[in-house]
CSV table of C-alpha atoms and ligand atoms in Angstrom, one decimal:
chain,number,residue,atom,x,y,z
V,8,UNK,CA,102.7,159.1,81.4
V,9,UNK,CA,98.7,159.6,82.0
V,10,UNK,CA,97.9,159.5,85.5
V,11,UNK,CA,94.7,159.4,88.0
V,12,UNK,CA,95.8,163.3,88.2
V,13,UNK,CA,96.5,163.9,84.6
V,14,UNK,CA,94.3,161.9,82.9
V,15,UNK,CA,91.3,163.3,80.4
V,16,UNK,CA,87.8,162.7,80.1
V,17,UNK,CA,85.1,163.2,78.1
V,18,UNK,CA,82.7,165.8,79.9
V,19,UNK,CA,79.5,167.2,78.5
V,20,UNK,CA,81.2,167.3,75.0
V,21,UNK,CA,84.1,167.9,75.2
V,22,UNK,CA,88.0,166.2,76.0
V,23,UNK,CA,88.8,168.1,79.2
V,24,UNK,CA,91.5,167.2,82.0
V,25,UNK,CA,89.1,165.4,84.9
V,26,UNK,CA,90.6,167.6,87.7
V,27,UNK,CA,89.5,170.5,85.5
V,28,UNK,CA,85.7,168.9,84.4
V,29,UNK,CA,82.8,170.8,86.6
V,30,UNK,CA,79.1,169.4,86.8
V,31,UNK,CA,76.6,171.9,87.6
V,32,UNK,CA,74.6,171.2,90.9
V,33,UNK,CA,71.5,170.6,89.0
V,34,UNK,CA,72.3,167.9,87.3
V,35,UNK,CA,69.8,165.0,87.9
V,36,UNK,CA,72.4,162.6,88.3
V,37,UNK,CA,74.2,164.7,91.2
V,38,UNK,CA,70.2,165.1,93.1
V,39,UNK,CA,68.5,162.3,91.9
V,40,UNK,CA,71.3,159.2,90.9
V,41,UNK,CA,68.6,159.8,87.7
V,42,UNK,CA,71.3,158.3,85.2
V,43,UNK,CA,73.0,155.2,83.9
V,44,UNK,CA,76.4,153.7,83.6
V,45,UNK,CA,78.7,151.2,82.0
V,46,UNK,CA,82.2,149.7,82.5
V,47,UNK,CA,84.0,149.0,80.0
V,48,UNK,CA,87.4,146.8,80.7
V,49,UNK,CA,90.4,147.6,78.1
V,50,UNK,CA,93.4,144.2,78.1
V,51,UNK,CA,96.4,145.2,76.3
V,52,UNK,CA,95.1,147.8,74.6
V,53,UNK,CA,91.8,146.1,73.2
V,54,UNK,CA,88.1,147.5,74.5
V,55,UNK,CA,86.4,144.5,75.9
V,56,UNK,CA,82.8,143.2,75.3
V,57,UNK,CA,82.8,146.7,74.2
V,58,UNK,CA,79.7,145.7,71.5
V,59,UNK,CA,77.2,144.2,74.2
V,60,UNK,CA,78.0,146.7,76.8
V,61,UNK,CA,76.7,149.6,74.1
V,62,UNK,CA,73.5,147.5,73.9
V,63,UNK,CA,73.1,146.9,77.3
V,64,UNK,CA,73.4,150.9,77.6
V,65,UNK,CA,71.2,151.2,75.2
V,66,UNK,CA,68.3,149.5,76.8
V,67,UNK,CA,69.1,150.9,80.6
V,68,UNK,CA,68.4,154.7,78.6
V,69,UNK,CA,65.2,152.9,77.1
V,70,UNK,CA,64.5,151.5,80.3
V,71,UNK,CA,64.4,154.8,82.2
V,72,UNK,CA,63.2,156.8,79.3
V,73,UNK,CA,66.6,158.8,78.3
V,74,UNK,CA,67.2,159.0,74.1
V,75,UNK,CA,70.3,157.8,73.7
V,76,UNK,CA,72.2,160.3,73.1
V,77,UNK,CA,75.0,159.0,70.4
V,78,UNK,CA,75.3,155.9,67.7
V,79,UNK,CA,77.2,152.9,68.8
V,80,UNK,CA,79.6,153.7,66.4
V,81,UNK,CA,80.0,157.2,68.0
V,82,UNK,CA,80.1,156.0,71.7
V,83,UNK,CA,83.3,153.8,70.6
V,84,UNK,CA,85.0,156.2,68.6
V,85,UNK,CA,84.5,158.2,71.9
V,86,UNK,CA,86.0,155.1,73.9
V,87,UNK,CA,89.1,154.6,71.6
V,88,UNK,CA,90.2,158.4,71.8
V,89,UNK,CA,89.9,158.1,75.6
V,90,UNK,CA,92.1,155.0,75.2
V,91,UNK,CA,94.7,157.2,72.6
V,92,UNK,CA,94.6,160.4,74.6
V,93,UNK,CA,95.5,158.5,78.2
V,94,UNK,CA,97.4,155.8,76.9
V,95,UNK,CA,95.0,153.4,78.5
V,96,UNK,CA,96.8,150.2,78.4
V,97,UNK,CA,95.2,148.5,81.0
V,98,UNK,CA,91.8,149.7,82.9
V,99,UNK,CA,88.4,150.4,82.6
V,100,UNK,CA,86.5,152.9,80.7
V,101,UNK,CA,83.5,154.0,82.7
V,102,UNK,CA,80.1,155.6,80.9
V,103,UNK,CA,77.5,157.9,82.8
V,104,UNK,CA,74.5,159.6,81.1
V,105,UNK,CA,72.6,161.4,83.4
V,106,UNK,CA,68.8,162.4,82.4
V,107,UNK,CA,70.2,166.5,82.3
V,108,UNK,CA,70.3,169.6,84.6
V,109,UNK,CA,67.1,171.1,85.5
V,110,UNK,CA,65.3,172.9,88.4
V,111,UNK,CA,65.1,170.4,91.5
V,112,UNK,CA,61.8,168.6,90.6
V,113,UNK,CA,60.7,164.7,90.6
V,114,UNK,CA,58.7,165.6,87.5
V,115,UNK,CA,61.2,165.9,84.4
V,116,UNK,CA,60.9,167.4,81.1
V,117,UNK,CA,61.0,165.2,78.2
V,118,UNK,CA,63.2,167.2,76.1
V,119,UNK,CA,66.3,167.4,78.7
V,120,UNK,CA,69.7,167.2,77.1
V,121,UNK,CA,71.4,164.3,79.0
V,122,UNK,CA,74.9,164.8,80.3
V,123,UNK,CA,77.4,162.3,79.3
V,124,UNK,CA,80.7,161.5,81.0
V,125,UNK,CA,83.3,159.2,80.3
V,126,UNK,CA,86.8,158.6,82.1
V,127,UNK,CA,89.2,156.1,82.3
V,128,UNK,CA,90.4,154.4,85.3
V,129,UNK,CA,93.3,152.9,85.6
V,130,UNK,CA,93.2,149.7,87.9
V,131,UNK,CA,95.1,146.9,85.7
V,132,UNK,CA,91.7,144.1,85.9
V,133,UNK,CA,93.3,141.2,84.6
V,134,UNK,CA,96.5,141.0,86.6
V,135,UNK,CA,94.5,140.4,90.5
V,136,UNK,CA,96.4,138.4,92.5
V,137,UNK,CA,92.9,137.1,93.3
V,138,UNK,CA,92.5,135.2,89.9
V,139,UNK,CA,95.4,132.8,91.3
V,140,UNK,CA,94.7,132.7,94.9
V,141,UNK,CA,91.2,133.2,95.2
V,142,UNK,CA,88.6,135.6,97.1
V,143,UNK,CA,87.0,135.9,100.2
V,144,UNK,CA,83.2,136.6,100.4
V,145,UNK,CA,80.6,137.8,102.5
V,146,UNK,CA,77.1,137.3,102.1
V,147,UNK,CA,74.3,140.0,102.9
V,148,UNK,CA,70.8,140.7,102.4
V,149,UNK,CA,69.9,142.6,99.2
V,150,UNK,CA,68.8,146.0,99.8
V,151,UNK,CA,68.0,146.9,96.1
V,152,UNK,CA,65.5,148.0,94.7
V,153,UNK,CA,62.5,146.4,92.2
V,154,UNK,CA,64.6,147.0,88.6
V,155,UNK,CA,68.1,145.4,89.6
V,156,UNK,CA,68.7,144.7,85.3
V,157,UNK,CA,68.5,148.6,85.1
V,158,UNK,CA,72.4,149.9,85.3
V,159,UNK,CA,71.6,152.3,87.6
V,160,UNK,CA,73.5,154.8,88.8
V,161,UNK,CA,71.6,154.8,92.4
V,162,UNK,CA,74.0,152.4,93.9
V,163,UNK,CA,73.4,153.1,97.8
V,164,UNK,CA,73.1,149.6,98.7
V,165,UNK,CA,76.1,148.3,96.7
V,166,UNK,CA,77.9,150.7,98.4
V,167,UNK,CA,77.1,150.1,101.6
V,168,UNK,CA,77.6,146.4,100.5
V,169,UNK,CA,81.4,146.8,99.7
V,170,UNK,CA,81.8,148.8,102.4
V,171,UNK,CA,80.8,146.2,104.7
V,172,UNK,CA,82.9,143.3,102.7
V,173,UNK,CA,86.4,146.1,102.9
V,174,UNK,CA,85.2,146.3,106.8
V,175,UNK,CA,85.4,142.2,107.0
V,176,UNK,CA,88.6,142.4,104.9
V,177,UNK,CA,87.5,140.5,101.8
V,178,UNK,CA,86.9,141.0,98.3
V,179,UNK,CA,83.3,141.2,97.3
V,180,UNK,CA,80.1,141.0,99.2
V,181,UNK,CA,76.9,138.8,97.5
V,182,UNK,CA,73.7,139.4,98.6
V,183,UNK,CA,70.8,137.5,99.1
V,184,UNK,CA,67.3,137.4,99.3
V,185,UNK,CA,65.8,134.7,102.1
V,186,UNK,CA,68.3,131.7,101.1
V,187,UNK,CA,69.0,132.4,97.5
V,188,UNK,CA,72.4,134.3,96.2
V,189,UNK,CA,70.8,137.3,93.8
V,190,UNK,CA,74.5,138.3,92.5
V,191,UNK,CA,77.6,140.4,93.8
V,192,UNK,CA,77.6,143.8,95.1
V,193,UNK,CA,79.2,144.3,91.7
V,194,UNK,CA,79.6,140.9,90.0
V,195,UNK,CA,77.8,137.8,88.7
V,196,UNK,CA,77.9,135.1,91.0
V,197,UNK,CA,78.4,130.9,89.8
V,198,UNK,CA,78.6,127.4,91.6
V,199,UNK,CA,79.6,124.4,89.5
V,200,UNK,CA,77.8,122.0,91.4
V,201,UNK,CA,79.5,118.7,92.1
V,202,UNK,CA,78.3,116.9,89.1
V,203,UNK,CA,80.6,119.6,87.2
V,204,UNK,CA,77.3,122.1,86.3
V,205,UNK,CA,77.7,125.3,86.0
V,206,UNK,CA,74.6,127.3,87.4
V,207,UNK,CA,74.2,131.3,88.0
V,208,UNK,CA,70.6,132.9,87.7
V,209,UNK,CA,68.6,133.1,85.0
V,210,UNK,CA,68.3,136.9,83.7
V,211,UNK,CA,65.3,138.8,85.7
V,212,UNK,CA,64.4,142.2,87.4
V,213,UNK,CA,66.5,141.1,89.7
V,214,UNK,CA,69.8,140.6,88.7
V,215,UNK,CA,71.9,142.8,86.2
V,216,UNK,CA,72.4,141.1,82.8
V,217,UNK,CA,76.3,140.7,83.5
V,218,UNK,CA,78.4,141.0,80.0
V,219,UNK,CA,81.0,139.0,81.4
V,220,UNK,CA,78.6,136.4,82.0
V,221,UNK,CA,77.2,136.7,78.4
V,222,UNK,CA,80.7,135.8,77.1
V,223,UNK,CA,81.7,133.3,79.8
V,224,UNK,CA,78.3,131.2,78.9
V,225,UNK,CA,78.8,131.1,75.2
V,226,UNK,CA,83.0,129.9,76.2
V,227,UNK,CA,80.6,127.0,78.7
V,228,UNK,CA,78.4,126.4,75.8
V,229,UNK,CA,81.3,125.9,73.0
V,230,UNK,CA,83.2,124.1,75.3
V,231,UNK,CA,79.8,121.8,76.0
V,232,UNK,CA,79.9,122.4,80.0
V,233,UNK,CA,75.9,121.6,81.3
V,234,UNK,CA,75.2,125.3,82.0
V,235,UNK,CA,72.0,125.7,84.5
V,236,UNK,CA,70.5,129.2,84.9
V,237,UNK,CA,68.4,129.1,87.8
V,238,UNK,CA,69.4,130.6,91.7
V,239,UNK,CA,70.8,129.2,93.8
V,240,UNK,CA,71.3,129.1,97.4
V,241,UNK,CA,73.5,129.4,100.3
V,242,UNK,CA,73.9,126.1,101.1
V,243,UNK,CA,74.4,125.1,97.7
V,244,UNK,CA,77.6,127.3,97.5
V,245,UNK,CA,79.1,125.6,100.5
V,246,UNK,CA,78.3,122.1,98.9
V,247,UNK,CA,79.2,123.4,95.1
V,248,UNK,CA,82.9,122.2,93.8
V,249,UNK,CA,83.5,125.7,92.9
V,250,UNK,CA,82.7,129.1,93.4
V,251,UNK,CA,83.7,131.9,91.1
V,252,UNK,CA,82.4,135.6,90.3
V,253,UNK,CA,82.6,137.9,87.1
V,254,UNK,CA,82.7,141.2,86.4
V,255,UNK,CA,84.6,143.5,83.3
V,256,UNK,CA,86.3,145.2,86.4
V,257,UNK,CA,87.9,141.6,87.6
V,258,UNK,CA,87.2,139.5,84.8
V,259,UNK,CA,87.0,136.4,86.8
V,260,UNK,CA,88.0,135.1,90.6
V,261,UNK,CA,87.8,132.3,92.2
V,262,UNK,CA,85.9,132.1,95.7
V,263,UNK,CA,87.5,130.3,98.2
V,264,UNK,CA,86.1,131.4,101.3
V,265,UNK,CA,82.6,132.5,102.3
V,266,UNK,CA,81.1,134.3,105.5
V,267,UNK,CA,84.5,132.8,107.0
V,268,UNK,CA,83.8,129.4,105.8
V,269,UNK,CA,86.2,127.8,103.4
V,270,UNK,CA,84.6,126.6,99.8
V,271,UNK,CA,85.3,124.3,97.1
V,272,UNK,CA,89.1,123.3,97.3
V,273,UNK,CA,90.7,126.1,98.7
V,274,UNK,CA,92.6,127.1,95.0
V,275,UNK,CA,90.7,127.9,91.6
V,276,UNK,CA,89.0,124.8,90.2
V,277,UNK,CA,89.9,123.2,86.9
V,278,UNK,CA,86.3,124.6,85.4
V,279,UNK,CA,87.1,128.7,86.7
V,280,UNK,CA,91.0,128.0,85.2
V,281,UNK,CA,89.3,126.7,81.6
V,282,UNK,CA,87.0,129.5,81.2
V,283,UNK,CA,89.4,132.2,82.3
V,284,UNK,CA,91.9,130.8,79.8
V,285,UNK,CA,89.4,130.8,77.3
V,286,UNK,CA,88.1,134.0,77.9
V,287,UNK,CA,91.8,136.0,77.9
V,288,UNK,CA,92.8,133.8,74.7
V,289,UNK,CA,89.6,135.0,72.9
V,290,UNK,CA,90.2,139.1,74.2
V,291,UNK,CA,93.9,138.6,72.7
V,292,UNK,CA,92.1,138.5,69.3
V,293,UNK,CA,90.3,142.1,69.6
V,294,UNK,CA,91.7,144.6,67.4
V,295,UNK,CA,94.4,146.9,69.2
V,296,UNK,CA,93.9,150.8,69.4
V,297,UNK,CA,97.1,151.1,70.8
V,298,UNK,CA,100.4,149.3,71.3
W,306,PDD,N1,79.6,146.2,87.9
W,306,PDD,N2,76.1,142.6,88.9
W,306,PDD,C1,76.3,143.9,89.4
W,306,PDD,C2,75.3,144.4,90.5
W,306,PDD,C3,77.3,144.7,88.9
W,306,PDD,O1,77.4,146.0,89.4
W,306,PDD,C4,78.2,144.2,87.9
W,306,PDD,C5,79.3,145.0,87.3
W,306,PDD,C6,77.9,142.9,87.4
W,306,PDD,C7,78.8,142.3,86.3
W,306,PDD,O2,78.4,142.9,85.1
W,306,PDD,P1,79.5,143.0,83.9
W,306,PDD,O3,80.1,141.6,83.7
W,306,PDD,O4,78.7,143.5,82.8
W,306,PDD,O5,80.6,143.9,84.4
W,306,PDD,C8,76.9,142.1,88.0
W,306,PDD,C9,80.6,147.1,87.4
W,306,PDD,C10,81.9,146.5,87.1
W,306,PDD,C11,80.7,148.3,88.3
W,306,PDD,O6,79.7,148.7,88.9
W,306,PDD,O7,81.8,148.9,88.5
């Protein structure tokens, strides 16, 4: 069986065991976090979202100026034979592309070659405990920086922000700015207001464009739940009926206590259990790479 020890990635072009895969010093993504990234849940077998997250890749490169360097169709044949070669059943597949390796310099070249890496992790998403019991939160102020919607490997703050929600004991940490929620440390953040909305922010600069979020909206659409984008705040979390978070590495959890303070009813509300359903119905239908 594959392991975290045994298992192989794909490292500046080629399949190589990770504990064997060197990147050189240089590298802009080692001195500068001057890269991108995307994770990629696989369920059973099946690559999740896997479509949208190649776009949103797409347009963090475009964003920062890297050429992209492979086809969708190439980036997914890459992400199945990760899936065959480590008999990923149940994980994540995570994406870098870095701008390249070059002399220390702010200034970069155009014509860098990027360096691409892709591994697979193993952490089964689907199956947390959390998606029955429910999460604890903390809240924190957003450190980030000006392009939050830019995948970015530069994570310092997000970092720092788990860190401090594994120091409190809890799941995830969301941060604010002044009153208002901006997202997780590494998730979208929802309310469904009393009135049964459902409200997360509207996509800026300051928010990542959450795939998860783009699937769960079109299940709230189809199943014609009143879905609000716009922030929201503090206060409105401890009022809402229920509190949730998405990511592709948890799918979705409940939220159940925040900053110590318990919120909606204490278990996942009927709105989190119907789009959670609905969502792992709908990744049952992917195509399989393997069985
Ligand atoms: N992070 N917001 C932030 C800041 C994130 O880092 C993530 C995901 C999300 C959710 O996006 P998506 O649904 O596309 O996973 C929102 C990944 C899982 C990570 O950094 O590991």
């Amino acid at each position: 069986m594959t392991t975290e020890e045994t298992r192989v990635g794909y490292i500046r072009g080629a399949f190589t065991p990770l504990a064997d895969a060197t990147i050189p010093v240089m590298d802009r993504g080692f001195l500068f976090g001057d890269g991108v990234y995307e994770v990629t849940a696989v369920i059973e077998g099946r690559l999740v979202d896997d479509g949208p997250h190649l776009t949103r890749l797409a347009r963090s490169l475009n964003e920062i100026g890297i050429t992209n360097p492979y086809p969708a169709e190439k980036w997914t044949q890459l992400e199945e034979e990760i899936v065959r070669r480590n008999k990923l059943q149940n994980g994540l597949i995570y994406i870098q592309v870095t701008r390249g390796v070059a002399e220390r310099a702010f200034k970069y070249a155009d014509k860098l070659e990027p360096t691409v890496v892709i591994f697979p992790q193993f952490s089964p998403v689907q199956y947390s405990p959390l998606t029955k019991t429910g999460a604890s939160i903390i809240t924190l102020p957003d450190l980030r920086w000006a392009r939050c919607d830019i995948k970015s490997t530069s994570l310092l703050a997000q970092v720092l922000a788990k860190h401090a929600a594994s120091q409190a004991g809890v799941a995830e940490a969301w941060m604010t700015r002044g009153e208002t929620i901006t997202e997780g440390a590494s998730s979208t953040a929802y309310i469904v207001t009393q009135a049964g909305d459902l409200v997360t922010r509207a996509l800026s600069h300051e928010t990542l464009p959450g795939i998860t979020r783009q699937t769960i909206l079109q299940i709230a659409h189809q199943r014609a739940l009143n879905v609000i984008e716009r922030p929201f705040t503090r206060k409105e979390v401890f009022d809402a009926a229920e509190v949730f978070y998405t990511s592709a590495s948890t799918i979705a959890i409940p939220v159940v206590e925040m900053d110590g303070t318990p919120v909606g009813s204490g278990k996942p509300g009927p709105v989190f259990d119907a789009l959670y359903d609905a969502y792992m119905q709908a990744v049952m239908t992917l195509p399989v790479i393997i069985f």
